[in-house]
Amino acid sequence: MSSLEHARALVAEAGRVATFTGAGLSAESGIATFRDPTTGYWARYDPAELASPVGFAADPELVIDWYNHRRRTLAAAEPNAAHRSLAECADLIHVTQNVDDLLERAGARRVLHLHGSIGLDRCDRACGYEERIDLAAPPGLRPCPFCGAPIRPAVVWFGETLQEAVWNASVEAISRADLLLVIGTSGVVYPAAGLIDHARSTGAAVVVVNAEPIRSPADVVLIGSAVEFVPEILAGRRTGGPGGSPGSDVGRLD
Ligand code: NAD
């Protein structure tokens, strides 16, 4: 049996399936990853300057400009075949490190954004003000209408803690999963990457699809493109596997 056949059989037979995704899932939609040595954002910018509270305090205009550039790129992008096939399996629950909305635009309804959402702004002082923004025409640096502190993207920056409710829901979803499908993540950003080890510790099977090997152990590893492998892996599930029908209760969190 090939690795692809093995992965497809594991996914088709599993009851509850959760996914854990990273920037590689959206790479073929034209959204740069963080760590690619040539196209990745960190090859061109310093993360400490652009995605940290210290960087925002030092040069808020630069940080907002960079996020607005990413927002306009995202507005022009489309979900790819991997997003679409994941969305077609309505019973899957998605834990993503991605701040983009491509899974939702593909039709996925159960998406937990561990690192926040680039489509939202919030008050930097966390007074409670939040605003959904137009990705195609994002506003520039401005003060919070309630408290006057600067408005910033509602994403989790380096050095910040994850939102407790989203983290807890992600741990619960993965604790209940029989299989974790890991797609397009280098698995080096913690605590998020610890969810892969957590899945194994609770007895879930782990299937990895990534352009390069990652450190986390897995039952099956497929090295290559998400667009190429993900629809293939999910084929058995979309056509009536245990969790295949959109109305199925399998995998529900409630
Ligand atoms: P990362 O850049 O560290 O790793 C991406 C991984 O995807 C790499 O291992 C790479 O080999 C793999 N990859 C690249 N293209 C692929 C493809 N077509 N198919 C399969 N795999 C592919 O990204 P990460 O692990 O998600 O790092 C986490 C951080 O990156 C998060 O904080 C997240 O917020 C941020 N990020 C998000 C986006 C987005 O929302 N789309 C984009 C860039 C970075």
JSON list of N, CA, C and O in Angstrom, two decimals, residues 23-24 27 31-45 184-186 188 210-212:
[
{"chain": "A", "resi": 23, "resn": "ALA", "atom": "N", "xyz": [0.53, 28.01, 7.11]},
{"chain": "A", "resi": 23, "resn": "ALA", "atom": "CA", "xyz": [0.62, 28.88, 5.94]},
{"chain": "A", "resi": 23, "resn": "ALA", "atom": "C", "xyz": [0.73, 28.10, 4.62]},
{"chain": "A", "resi": 23, "resn": "ALA", "atom": "O", "xyz": [0.30, 28.60, 3.57]},
{"chain": "A", "resi": 24, "resn": "GLY", "atom": "N", "xyz": [1.28, 26.88, 4.67]},
{"chain": "A", "resi": 24, "resn": "GLY", "atom": "CA", "xyz": [1.42, 26.09, 3.44]},
{"chain": "A", "resi": 24, "resn": "GLY", "atom": "C", "xyz": [0.09, 25.76, 2.79]},
{"chain": "A", "resi": 24, "resn": "GLY", "atom": "O", "xyz": [0.02, 25.54, 1.58]},
{"chain": "A", "resi": 27, "resn": "ALA", "atom": "N", "xyz": [-0.52, 28.64, 0.52]},
{"chain": "A", "resi": 27, "resn": "ALA", "atom": "CA", "xyz": [0.59, 29.05, -0.36]},
{"chain": "A", "resi": 27, "resn": "ALA", "atom": "C", "xyz": [0.17, 29.01, -1.83]},
{"chain": "A", "resi": 27, "resn": "ALA", "atom": "O", "xyz": [0.51, 29.91, -2.60]},
{"chain": "A", "resi": 31, "resn": "ILE", "atom": "N", "xyz": [-0.62, 33.24, -1.21]},
{"chain": "A", "resi": 31, "resn": "ILE", "atom": "CA", "xyz": [-0.33, 33.90, 0.07]},
{"chain": "A", "resi": 31, "resn": "ILE", "atom": "C", "xyz": [1.02, 33.36, 0.56]},
{"chain": "A", "resi": 31, "resn": "ILE", "atom": "O", "xyz": [1.15, 32.16, 0.80]},
{"chain": "A", "resi": 32, "resn": "ALA", "atom": "N", "xyz": [1.99, 34.24, 0.72]},
{"chain": "A", "resi": 32, "resn": "ALA", "atom": "CA", "xyz": [3.34, 33.80, 1.11]},
{"chain": "A", "resi": 32, "resn": "ALA", "atom": "C", "xyz": [3.32, 33.16, 2.49]},
{"chain": "A", "resi": 32, "resn": "ALA", "atom": "O", "xyz": [2.57, 33.58, 3.37]},
{"chain": "A", "resi": 33, "resn": "THR", "atom": "N", "xyz": [4.16, 32.13, 2.67]},
{"chain": "A", "resi": 33, "resn": "THR", "atom": "CA", "xyz": [4.35, 31.55, 4.00]},
{"chain": "A", "resi": 33, "resn": "THR", "atom": "C", "xyz": [5.30, 32.46, 4.78]},
{"chain": "A", "resi": 33, "resn": "THR", "atom": "O", "xyz": [5.80, 33.45, 4.24]},
{"chain": "A", "resi": 34, "resn": "PHE", "atom": "N", "xyz": [5.56, 32.09, 6.02]},
{"chain": "A", "resi": 34, "resn": "PHE", "atom": "CA", "xyz": [6.49, 32.92, 6.79]},
{"chain": "A", "resi": 34, "resn": "PHE", "atom": "C", "xyz": [7.95, 32.51, 6.59]},
{"chain": "A", "resi": 34, "resn": "PHE", "atom": "O", "xyz": [8.83, 33.34, 6.62]},
{"chain": "A", "resi": 35, "resn": "ARG", "atom": "N", "xyz": [8.17, 31.21, 6.40]},
{"chain": "A", "resi": 35, "resn": "ARG", "atom": "CA", "xyz": [9.56, 30.75, 6.49]},
{"chain": "A", "resi": 35, "resn": "ARG", "atom": "C", "xyz": [10.20, 30.27, 5.20]},
{"chain": "A", "resi": 35, "resn": "ARG", "atom": "O", "xyz": [11.32, 29.80, 5.21]},
{"chain": "A", "resi": 36, "resn": "ASP", "atom": "N", "xyz": [9.51, 30.39, 4.06]},
{"chain": "A", "resi": 36, "resn": "ASP", "atom": "CA", "xyz": [10.16, 30.02, 2.82]},
{"chain": "A", "resi": 36, "resn": "ASP", "atom": "C", "xyz": [11.37, 30.94, 2.62]},
{"chain": "A", "resi": 36, "resn": "ASP", "atom": "O", "xyz": [11.26, 32.16, 2.74]},
{"chain": "A", "resi": 37, "resn": "PRO", "atom": "N", "xyz": [12.57, 30.34, 2.31]},
{"chain": "A", "resi": 37, "resn": "PRO", "atom": "CA", "xyz": [13.78, 31.17, 2.25]},
{"chain": "A", "resi": 37, "resn": "PRO", "atom": "C", "xyz": [13.76, 32.21, 1.12]},
{"chain": "A", "resi": 37, "resn": "PRO", "atom": "O", "xyz": [14.50, 33.19, 1.18]},
{"chain": "A", "resi": 38, "resn": "THR", "atom": "N", "xyz": [12.91, 32.01, 0.10]},
{"chain": "A", "resi": 38, "resn": "THR", "atom": "CA", "xyz": [12.91, 33.02, -0.99]},
{"chain": "A", "resi": 38, "resn": "THR", "atom": "C", "xyz": [11.64, 33.86, -1.00]},
{"chain": "A", "resi": 38, "resn": "THR", "atom": "O", "xyz": [11.70, 35.08, -1.11]},
{"chain": "A", "resi": 39, "resn": "THR", "atom": "N", "xyz": [10.45, 33.21, -0.87]},
{"chain": "A", "resi": 39, "resn": "THR", "atom": "CA", "xyz": [9.21, 33.98, -0.97]},
{"chain": "A", "resi": 39, "resn": "THR", "atom": "C", "xyz": [8.62, 34.32, 0.39]},
{"chain": "A", "resi": 39, "resn": "THR", "atom": "O", "xyz": [7.73, 35.15, 0.49]},
{"chain": "A", "resi": 40, "resn": "GLY", "atom": "N", "xyz": [9.07, 33.62, 1.45]},
{"chain": "A", "resi": 40, "resn": "GLY", "atom": "CA", "xyz": [8.48, 33.81, 2.78]},
{"chain": "A", "resi": 40, "resn": "GLY", "atom": "C", "xyz": [8.68, 35.23, 3.29]},
{"chain": "A", "resi": 40, "resn": "GLY", "atom": "O", "xyz": [9.67, 35.89, 2.97]},
{"chain": "A", "resi": 41, "resn": "TYR", "atom": "N", "xyz": [7.72, 35.67, 4.12]},
{"chain": "A", "resi": 41, "resn": "TYR", "atom": "CA", "xyz": [7.79, 37.04, 4.64]},
{"chain": "A", "resi": 41, "resn": "TYR", "atom": "C", "xyz": [9.08, 37.29, 5.43]},
{"chain": "A", "resi": 41, "resn": "TYR", "atom": "O", "xyz": [9.68, 38.36, 5.34]},
{"chain": "A", "resi": 42, "resn": "TRP", "atom": "N", "xyz": [9.49, 36.29, 6.20]},
{"chain": "A", "resi": 42, "resn": "TRP", "atom": "CA", "xyz": [10.65, 36.53, 7.06]},
{"chain": "A", "resi": 42, "resn": "TRP", "atom": "C", "xyz": [11.96, 36.60, 6.29]},
{"chain": "A", "resi": 42, "resn": "TRP", "atom": "O", "xyz": [12.99, 36.99, 6.81]},
{"chain": "A", "resi": 43, "resn": "ALA", "atom": "N", "xyz": [11.92, 36.18, 4.99]},
{"chain": "A", "resi": 43, "resn": "ALA", "atom": "CA", "xyz": [13.12, 36.35, 4.16]},
{"chain": "A", "resi": 43, "resn": "ALA", "atom": "C", "xyz": [13.27, 37.82, 3.78]},
{"chain": "A", "resi": 43, "resn": "ALA", "atom": "O", "xyz": [14.35, 38.27, 3.42]},
{"chain": "A", "resi": 44, "resn": "ARG", "atom": "N", "xyz": [12.16, 38.56, 3.87]},
{"chain": "A", "resi": 44, "resn": "ARG", "atom": "CA", "xyz": [12.20, 39.96, 3.41]},
{"chain": "A", "resi": 44, "resn": "ARG", "atom": "C", "xyz": [12.04, 40.97, 4.53]},
{"chain": "A", "resi": 44, "resn": "ARG", "atom": "O", "xyz": [12.39, 42.13, 4.40]},
{"chain": "A", "resi": 45, "resn": "TYR", "atom": "N", "xyz": [11.45, 40.54, 5.65]},
{"chain": "A", "resi": 45, "resn": "TYR", "atom": "CA", "xyz": [11.19, 41.47, 6.75]},
{"chain": "A", "resi": 45, "resn": "TYR", "atom": "C", "xyz": [11.64, 40.85, 8.06]},
{"chain": "A", "resi": 45, "resn": "TYR", "atom": "O", "xyz": [11.78, 39.64, 8.18]},
{"chain": "A", "resi": 184, "resn": "GLY", "atom": "N", "xyz": [0.61, 21.77, 5.81]},
{"chain": "A", "resi": 184, "resn": "GLY", "atom": "CA", "xyz": [1.30, 23.03, 5.50]},
{"chain": "A", "resi": 184, "resn": "GLY", "atom": "C", "xyz": [1.77, 23.83, 6.68]},
{"chain": "A", "resi": 184, "resn": "GLY", "atom": "O", "xyz": [1.63, 25.04, 6.71]},
{"chain": "A", "resi": 185, "resn": "THR", "atom": "N", "xyz": [2.37, 23.15, 7.64]},
{"chain": "A", "resi": 185, "resn": "THR", "atom": "CA", "xyz": [2.96, 23.88, 8.77]},
{"chain": "A", "resi": 185, "resn": "THR", "atom": "C", "xyz": [4.35, 23.36, 9.07]},
{"chain": "A", "resi": 185, "resn": "THR", "atom": "O", "xyz": [4.59, 22.15, 9.02]},
{"chain": "A", "resi": 186, "resn": "SER", "atom": "N", "xyz": [5.24, 24.29, 9.39]},
{"chain": "A", "resi": 186, "resn": "SER", "atom": "CA", "xyz": [6.60, 23.89, 9.74]},
{"chain": "A", "resi": 186, "resn": "SER", "atom": "C", "xyz": [6.64, 23.28, 11.15]},
{"chain": "A", "resi": 186, "resn": "SER", "atom": "O", "xyz": [7.62, 22.66, 11.52]},
{"chain": "A", "resi": 188, "resn": "VAL", "atom": "N", "xyz": [6.89, 24.72, 14.05]},
{"chain": "A", "resi": 188, "resn": "VAL", "atom": "CA", "xyz": [7.91, 25.28, 14.95]},
{"chain": "A", "resi": 188, "resn": "VAL", "atom": "C", "xyz": [7.36, 26.40, 15.84]},
{"chain": "A", "resi": 188, "resn": "VAL", "atom": "O", "xyz": [8.07, 26.89, 16.71]},
{"chain": "A", "resi": 210, "resn": "ASN", "atom": "N", "xyz": [2.98, 18.04, 3.83]},
{"chain": "A", "resi": 210, "resn": "ASN", "atom": "CA", "xyz": [3.81, 19.24, 3.88]},
{"chain": "A", "resi": 210, "resn": "ASN", "atom": "C", "xyz": [4.84, 19.19, 2.76]},
{"chain": "A", "resi": 210, "resn": "ASN", "atom": "O", "xyz": [5.25, 18.12, 2.33]},
{"chain": "A", "resi": 211, "resn": "ALA", "atom": "N", "xyz": [5.26, 20.38, 2.32]},
{"chain": "A", "resi": 211, "resn": "ALA", "atom": "CA", "xyz": [6.22, 20.44, 1.21]},
{"chain": "A", "resi": 211, "resn": "ALA", "atom": "C", "xyz": [7.59, 19.91, 1.61]},
{"chain": "A", "resi": 211, "resn": "ALA", "atom": "O", "xyz": [8.40, 19.58, 0.74]},
{"chain": "A", "resi": 212, "resn": "GLU", "atom": "N", "xyz": [7.84, 19.84, 2.91]},
{"chain": "A", "resi": 212, "resn": "GLU", "atom": "CA", "xyz": [9.14, 19.33, 3.39]},
{"chain": "A", "resi": 212, "resn": "GLU", "atom": "C", "xyz": [8.90, 18.56, 4.68]},
{"chain": "A", "resi": 212, "resn": "GLU", "atom": "O", "xyz": [7.86, 18.75, 5.33]}
]
